[in-house]
PDB file of C-alpha atoms in Angstrom:
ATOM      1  CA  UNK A   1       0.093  -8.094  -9.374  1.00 67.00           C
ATOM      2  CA  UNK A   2       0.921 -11.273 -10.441  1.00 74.00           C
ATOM      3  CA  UNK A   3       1.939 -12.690  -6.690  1.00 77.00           C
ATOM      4  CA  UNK A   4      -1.033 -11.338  -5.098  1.00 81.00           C
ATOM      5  CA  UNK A   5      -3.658  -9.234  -7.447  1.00 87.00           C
ATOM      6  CA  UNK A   6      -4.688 -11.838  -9.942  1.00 91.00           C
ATOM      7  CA  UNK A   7      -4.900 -14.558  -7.426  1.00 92.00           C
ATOM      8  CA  UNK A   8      -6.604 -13.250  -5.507  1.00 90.00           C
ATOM      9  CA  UNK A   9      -9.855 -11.590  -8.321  1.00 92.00           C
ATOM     10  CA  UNK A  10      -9.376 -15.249  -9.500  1.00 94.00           C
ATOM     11  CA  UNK A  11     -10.387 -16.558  -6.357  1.00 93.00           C
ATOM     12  CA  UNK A  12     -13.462 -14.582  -5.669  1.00 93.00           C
ATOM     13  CA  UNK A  13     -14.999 -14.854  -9.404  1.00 93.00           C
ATOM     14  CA  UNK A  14     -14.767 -18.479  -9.025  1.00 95.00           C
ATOM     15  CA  UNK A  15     -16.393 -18.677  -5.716  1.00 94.00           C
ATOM     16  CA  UNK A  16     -18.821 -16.141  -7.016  1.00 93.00           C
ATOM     17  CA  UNK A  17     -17.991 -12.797  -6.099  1.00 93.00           C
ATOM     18  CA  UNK A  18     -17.963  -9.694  -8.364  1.00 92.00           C
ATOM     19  CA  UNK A  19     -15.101  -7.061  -8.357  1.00 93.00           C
ATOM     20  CA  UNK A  20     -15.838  -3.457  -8.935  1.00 91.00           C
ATOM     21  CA  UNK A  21     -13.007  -1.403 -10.216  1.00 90.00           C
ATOM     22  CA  UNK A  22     -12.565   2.461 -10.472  1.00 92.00           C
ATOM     23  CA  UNK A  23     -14.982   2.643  -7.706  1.00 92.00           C
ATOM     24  CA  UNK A  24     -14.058   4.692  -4.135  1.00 94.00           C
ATOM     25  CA  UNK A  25     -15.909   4.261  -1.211  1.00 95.00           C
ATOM     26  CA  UNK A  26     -17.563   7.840   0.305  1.00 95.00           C
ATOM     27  CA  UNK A  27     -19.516   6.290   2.836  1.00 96.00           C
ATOM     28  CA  UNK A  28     -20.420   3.626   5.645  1.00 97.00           C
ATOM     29  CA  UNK A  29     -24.205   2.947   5.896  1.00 97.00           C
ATOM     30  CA  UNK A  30     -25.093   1.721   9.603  1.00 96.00           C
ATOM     31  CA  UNK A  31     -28.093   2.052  11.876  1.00 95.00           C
ATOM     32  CA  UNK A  32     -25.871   3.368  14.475  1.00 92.00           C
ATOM     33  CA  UNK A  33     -24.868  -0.041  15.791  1.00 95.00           C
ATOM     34  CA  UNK A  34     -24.329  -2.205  12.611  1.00 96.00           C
ATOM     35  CA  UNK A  35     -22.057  -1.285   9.784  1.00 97.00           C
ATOM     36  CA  UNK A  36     -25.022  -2.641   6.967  1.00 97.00           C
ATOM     37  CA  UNK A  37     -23.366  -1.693   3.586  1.00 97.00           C
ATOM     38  CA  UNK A  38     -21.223   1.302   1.674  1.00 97.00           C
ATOM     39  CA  UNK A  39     -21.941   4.115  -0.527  1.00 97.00           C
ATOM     40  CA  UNK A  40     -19.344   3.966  -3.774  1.00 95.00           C
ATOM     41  CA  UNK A  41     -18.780   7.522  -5.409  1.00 94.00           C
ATOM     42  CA  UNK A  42     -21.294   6.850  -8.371  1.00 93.00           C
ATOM     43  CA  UNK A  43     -23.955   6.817  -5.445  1.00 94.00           C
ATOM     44  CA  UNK A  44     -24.428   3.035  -5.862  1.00 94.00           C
ATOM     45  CA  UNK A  45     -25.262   2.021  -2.021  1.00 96.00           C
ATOM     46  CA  UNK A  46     -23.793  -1.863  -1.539  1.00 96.00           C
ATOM     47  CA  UNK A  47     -25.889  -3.531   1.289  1.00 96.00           C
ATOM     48  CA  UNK A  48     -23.499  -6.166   3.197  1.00 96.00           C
ATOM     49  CA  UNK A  49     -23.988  -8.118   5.992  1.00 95.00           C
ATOM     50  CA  UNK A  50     -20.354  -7.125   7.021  1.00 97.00           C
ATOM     51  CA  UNK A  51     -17.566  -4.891   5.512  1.00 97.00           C
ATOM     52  CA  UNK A  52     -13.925  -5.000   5.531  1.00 97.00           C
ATOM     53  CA  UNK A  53     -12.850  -1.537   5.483  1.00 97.00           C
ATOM     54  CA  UNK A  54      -9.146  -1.646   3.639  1.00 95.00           C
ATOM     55  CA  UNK A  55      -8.265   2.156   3.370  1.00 95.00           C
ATOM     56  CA  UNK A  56      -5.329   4.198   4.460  1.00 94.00           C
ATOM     57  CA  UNK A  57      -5.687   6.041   7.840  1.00 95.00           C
ATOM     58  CA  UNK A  58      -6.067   9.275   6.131  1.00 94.00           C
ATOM     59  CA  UNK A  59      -9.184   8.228   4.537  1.00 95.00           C
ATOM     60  CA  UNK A  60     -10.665   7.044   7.981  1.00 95.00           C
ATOM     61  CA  UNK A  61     -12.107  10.391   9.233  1.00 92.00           C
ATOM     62  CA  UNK A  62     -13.681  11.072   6.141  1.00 93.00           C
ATOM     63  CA  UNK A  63     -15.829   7.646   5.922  1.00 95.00           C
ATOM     64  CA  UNK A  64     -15.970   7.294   9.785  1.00 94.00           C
ATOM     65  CA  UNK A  65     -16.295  10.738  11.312  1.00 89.00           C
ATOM     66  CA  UNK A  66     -20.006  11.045  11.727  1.00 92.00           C
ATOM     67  CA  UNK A  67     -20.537   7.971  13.104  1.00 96.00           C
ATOM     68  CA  UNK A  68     -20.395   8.388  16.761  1.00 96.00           C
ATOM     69  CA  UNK A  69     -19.214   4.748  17.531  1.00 97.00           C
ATOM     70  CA  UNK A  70     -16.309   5.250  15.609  1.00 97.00           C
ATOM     71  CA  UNK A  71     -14.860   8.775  16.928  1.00 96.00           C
ATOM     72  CA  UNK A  72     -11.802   6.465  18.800  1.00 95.00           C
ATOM     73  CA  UNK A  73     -10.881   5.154  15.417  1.00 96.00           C
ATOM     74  CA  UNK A  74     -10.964   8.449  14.286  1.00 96.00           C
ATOM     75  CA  UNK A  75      -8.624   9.486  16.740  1.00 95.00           C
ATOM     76  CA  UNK A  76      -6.131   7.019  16.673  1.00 94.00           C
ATOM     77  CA  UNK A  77      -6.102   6.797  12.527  1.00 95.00           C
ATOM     78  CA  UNK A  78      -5.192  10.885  12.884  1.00 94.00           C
ATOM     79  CA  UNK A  79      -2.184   9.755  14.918  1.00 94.00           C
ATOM     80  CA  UNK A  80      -0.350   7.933  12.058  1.00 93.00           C
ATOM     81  CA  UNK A  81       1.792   9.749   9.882  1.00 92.00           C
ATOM     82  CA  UNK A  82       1.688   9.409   6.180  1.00 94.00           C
ATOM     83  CA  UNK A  83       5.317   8.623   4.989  1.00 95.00           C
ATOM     84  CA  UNK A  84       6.559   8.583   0.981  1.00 96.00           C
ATOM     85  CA  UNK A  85       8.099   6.664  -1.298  1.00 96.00           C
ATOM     86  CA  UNK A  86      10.153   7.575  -4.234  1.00 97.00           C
ATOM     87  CA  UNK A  87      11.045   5.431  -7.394  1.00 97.00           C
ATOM     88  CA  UNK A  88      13.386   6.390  -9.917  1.00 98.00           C
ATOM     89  CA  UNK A  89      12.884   4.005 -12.917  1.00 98.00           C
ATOM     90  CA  UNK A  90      15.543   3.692 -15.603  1.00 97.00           C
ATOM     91  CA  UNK A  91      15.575   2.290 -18.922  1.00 97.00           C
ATOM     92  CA  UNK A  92      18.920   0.703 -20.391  1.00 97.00           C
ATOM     93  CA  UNK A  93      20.611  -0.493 -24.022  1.00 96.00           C
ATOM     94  CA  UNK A  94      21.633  -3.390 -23.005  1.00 95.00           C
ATOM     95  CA  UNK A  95      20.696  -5.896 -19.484  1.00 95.00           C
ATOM     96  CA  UNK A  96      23.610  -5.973 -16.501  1.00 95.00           C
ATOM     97  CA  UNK A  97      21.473  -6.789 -13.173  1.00 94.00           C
ATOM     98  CA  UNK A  98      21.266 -10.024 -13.236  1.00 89.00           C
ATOM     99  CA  UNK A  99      19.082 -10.901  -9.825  1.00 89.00           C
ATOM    100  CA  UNK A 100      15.254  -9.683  -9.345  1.00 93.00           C
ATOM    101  CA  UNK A 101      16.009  -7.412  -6.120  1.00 93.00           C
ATOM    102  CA  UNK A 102      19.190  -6.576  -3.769  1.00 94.00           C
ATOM    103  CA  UNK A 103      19.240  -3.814  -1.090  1.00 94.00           C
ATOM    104  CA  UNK A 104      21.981  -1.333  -1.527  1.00 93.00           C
ATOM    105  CA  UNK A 105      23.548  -0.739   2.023  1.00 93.00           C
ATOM    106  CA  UNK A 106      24.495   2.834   2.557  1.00 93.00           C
ATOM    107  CA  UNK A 107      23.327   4.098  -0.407  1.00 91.00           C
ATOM    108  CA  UNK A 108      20.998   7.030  -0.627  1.00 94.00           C
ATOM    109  CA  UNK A 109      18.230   4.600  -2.258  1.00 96.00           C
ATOM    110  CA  UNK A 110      17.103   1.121  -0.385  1.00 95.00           C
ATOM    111  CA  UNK A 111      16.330  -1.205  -3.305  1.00 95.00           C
ATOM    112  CA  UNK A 112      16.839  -2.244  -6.945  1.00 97.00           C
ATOM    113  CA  UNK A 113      14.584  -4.065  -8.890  1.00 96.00           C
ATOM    114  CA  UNK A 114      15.557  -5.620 -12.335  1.00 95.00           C
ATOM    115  CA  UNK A 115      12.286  -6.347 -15.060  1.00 92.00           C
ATOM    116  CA  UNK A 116      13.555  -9.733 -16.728  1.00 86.00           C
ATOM    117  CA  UNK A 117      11.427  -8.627 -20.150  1.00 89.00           C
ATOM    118  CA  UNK A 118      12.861  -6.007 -22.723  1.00 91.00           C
ATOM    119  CA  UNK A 119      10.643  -3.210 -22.944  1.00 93.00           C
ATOM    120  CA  UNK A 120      10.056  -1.055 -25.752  1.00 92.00           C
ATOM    121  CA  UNK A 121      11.954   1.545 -24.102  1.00 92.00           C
ATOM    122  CA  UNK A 122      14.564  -0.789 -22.920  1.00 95.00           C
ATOM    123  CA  UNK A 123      15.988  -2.938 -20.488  1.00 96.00           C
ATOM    124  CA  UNK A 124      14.270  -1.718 -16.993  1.00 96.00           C
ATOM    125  CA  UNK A 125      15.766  -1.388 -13.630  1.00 97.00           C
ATOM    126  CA  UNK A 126      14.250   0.640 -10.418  1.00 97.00           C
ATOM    127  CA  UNK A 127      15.926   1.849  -7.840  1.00 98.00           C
ATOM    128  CA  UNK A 128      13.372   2.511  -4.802  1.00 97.00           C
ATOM    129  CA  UNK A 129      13.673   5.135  -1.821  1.00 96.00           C
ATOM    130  CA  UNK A 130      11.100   4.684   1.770  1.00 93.00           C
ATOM    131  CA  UNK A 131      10.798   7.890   3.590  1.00 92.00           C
ATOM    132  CA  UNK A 132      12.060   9.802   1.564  1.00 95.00           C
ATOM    133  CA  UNK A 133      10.726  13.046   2.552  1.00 95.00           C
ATOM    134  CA  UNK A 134      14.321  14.521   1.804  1.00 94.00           C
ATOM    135  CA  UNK A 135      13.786  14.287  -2.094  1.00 96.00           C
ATOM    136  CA  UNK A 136      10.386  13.602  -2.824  1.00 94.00           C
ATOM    137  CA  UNK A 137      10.348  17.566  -4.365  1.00 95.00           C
ATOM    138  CA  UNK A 138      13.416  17.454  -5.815  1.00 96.00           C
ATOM    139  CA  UNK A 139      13.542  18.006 -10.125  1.00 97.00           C
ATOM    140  CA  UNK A 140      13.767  14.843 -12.300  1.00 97.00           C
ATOM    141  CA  UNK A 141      16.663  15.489 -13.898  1.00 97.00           C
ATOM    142  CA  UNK A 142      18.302  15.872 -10.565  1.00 97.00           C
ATOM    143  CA  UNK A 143      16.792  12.475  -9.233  1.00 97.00           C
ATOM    144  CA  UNK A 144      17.399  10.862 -12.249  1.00 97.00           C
ATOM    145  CA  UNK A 145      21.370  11.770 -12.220  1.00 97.00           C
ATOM    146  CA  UNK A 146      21.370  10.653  -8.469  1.00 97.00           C
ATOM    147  CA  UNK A 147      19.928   6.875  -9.410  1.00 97.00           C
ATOM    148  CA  UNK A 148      22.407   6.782 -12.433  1.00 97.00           C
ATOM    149  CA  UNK A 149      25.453   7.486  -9.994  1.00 96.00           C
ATOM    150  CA  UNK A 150      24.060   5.405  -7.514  1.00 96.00           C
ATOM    151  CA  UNK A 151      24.188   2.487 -10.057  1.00 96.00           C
ATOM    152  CA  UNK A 152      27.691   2.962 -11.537  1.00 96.00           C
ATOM    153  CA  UNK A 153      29.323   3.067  -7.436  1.00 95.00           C
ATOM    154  CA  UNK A 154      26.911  -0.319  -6.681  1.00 96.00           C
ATOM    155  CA  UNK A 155      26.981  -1.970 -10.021  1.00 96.00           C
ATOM    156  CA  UNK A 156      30.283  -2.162 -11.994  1.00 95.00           C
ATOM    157  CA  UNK A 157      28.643  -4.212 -14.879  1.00 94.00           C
ATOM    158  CA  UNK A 158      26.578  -1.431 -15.587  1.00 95.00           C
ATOM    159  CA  UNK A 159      29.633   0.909 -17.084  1.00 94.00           C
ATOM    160  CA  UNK A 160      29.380   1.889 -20.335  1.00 93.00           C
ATOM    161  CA  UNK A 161      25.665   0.416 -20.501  1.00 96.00           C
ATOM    162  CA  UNK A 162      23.276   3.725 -21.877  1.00 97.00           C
ATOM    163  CA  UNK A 163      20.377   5.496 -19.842  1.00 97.00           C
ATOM    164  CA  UNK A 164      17.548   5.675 -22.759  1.00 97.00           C
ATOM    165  CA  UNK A 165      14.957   6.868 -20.465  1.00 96.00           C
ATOM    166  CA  UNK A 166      13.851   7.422 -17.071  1.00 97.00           C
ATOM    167  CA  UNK A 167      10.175   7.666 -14.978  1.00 97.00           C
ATOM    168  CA  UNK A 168      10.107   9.422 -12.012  1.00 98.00           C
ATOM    169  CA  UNK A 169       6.769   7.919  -9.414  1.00 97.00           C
ATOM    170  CA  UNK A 170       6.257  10.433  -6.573  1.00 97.00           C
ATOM    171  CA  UNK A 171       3.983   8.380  -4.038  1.00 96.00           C
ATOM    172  CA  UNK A 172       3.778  11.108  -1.164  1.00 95.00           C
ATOM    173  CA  UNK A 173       1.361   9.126   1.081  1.00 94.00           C
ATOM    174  CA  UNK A 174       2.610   5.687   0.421  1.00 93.00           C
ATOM    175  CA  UNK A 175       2.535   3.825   3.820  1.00 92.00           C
ATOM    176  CA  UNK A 176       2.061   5.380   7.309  1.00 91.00           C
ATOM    177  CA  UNK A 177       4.863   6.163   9.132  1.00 90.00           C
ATOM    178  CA  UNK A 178       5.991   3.010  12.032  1.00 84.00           C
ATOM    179  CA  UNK A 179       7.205   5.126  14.681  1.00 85.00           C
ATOM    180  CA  UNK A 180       7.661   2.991  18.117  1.00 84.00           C
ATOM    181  CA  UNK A 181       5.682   5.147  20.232  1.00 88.00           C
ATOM    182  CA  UNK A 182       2.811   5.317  17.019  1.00 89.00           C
ATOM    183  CA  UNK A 183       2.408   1.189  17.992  1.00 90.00           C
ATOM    184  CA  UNK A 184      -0.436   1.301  20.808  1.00 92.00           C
ATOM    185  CA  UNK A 185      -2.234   3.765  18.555  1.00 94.00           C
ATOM    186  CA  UNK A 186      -2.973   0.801  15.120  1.00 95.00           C
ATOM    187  CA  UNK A 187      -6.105  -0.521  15.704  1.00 96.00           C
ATOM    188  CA  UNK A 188      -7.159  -4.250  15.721  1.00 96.00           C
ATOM    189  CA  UNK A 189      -9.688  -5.432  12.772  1.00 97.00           C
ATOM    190  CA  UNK A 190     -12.382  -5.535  14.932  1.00 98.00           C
ATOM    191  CA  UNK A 191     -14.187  -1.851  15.677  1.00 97.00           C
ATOM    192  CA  UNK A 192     -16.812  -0.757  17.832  1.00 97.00           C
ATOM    193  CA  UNK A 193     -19.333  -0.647  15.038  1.00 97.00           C
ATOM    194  CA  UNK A 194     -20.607  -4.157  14.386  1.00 97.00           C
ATOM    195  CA  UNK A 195     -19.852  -5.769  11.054  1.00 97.00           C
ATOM    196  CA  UNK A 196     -17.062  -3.105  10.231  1.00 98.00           C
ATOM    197  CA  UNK A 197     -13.547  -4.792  10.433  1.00 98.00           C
ATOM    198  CA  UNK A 198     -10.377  -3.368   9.385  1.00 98.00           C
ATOM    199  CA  UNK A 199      -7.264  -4.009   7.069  1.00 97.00           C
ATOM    200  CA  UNK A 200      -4.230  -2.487   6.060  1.00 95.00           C
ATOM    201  CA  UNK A 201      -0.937  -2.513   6.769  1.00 95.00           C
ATOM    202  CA  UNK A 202      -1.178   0.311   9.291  1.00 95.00           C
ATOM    203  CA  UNK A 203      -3.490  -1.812  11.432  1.00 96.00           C
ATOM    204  CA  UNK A 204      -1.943  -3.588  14.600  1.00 95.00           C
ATOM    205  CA  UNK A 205      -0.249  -6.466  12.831  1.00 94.00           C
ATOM    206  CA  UNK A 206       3.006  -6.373  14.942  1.00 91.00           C
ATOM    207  CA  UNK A 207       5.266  -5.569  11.737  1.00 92.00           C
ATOM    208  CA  UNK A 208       6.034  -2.113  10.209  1.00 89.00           C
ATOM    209  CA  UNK A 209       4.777  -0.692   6.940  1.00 89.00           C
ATOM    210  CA  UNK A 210       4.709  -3.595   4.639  1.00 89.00           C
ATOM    211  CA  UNK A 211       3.225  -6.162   1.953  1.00 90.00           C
ATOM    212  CA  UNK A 212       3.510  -9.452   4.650  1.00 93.00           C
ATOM    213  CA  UNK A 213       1.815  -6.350   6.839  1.00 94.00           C
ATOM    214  CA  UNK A 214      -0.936  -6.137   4.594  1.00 94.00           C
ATOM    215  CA  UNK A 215      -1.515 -10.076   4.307  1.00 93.00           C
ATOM    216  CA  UNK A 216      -1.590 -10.049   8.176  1.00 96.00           C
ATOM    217  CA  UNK A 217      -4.283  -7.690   8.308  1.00 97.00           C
ATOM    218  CA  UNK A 218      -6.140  -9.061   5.405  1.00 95.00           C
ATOM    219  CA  UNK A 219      -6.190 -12.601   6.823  1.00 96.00           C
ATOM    220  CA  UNK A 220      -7.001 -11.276  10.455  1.00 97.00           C
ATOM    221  CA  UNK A 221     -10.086  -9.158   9.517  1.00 98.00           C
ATOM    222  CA  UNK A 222     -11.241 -12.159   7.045  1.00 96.00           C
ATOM    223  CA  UNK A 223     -11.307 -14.812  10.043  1.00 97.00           C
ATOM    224  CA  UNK A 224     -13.079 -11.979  12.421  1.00 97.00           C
ATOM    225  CA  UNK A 225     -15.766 -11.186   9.836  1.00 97.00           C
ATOM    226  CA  UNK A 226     -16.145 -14.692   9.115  1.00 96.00           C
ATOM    227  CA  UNK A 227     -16.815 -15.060  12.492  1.00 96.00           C
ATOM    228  CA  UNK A 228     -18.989 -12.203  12.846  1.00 96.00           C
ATOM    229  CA  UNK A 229     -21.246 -13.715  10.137  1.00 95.00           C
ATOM    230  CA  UNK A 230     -21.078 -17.143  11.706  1.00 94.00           C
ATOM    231  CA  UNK A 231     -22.610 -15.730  15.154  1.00 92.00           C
ATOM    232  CA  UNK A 232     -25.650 -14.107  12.986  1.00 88.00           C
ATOM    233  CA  UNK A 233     -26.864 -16.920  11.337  1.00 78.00           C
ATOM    234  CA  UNK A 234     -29.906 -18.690  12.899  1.00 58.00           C
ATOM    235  CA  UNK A 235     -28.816 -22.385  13.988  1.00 53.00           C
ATOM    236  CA  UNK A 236     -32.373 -22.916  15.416  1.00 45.00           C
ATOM    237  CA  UNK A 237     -33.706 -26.230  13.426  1.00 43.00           C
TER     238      UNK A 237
END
């Protein structure tokens, strides 16, 4: 949040824009050419001269699916796999990981993250599993004993430090799934209904399921609107 998030509201309520929070989109307005605006969930309708649509490709048929100019990117968003992530987070007496992140090689979970602040519960640390279809149902106590044993075989200085709680965060549809053949299928930011553009990591940014992903996208379908609304305005003195 603080690498990306706040920087980024910052930004846009100093150049005067207004973010709406605990809002969900439920549908694109559009004259059957022109994307012209979006209907939030509280039935607030948003006109806009041109939308970025940032949603997951599950969400796609349900915003997009009765407008006709949009059935391909209905298609190709049903293609992608939703793949999930698993994070085990622990709470200890006393602080032993003593760099932000490593990746454990071998090991049934990818990351660790350390939290540099004491919380009340303790000193944090998360350990962090990508498709991890393979224990995304399994009990707590179960995960939880698998992170702690993970720890002690990666992290020696952790011995004899105490477990004082743990969190378990299912995320079952966390990113889509990269899968080579899935490539030609992500779409580019620009779709076939005018002033509708596209981000997410799951669009064709040329890297897997990822944050730098997501910045790709962002920045791609920012430049194309931009463009977009350049090519509308009336130059003529």
């Amino acid at each position: 949040a603080d690498t990306f998030v706040k920087p980024a509201a910052s930004f846009i309520a100093a150049h005067g824009g207004t973010i709406l929070t605990g809002r969900r989109v439920v549908k694109i307005l559009n004259n059957g050419a022109r994307c012209v605006g979006i209907v939030d969930d509280d039935g607030s309708s948003h006109r806009a001269d041109a939308v970025i649509l940032a949603v997951a490709p599950w969400h796609i048929e349900t915003l997009c699916r009765d407008i006709p100019l949009l059935a391909p990117l209905t298609e190709r968003a049903r293609l992608l796999p939703p793949s999930p992530i698993l994070s085990v987070e622990l709470w200890f007496d006393r602080p032993w990981l003593t760099y932000p992140m490593c990746a454990m090689i071998e090991g049934t979970f990818h990351w660790a993250f350390s939290h540099p602040q004491r919380e009340k519960a303790g000193h944090r640390v998360s350990l962090v599993l990508s498709a991890a279809e393979e224990f995304i149902r399994e009990p707590n106590e179960k995960l939880k004993t698998l992170a702690l044993a993970e720890i002690d075989r990666y992290f020696p200085k952790s011995r004899g430090a105490s477990c004082l709680a743990s969190f378990i965060i299912r995320e079952p549809r966390a990113t889509f799934r990269a899968l080579p053949q899935l490539g030609r299928h992500r779409p580019d930011p620009v779709t076939d209904l005018r002033g509708l553009f596209l981000a997410g990591d799951w669009t064709a940014t040329g890297l897997p399921a990822t944050i730098e992903g997501a910045v790709v996208s962002g920045n791609r379908a920012a430049i194309e609107a931009d463009r977009f609304l350049a090519s509308c305005v009336d130059k003529t003195p």
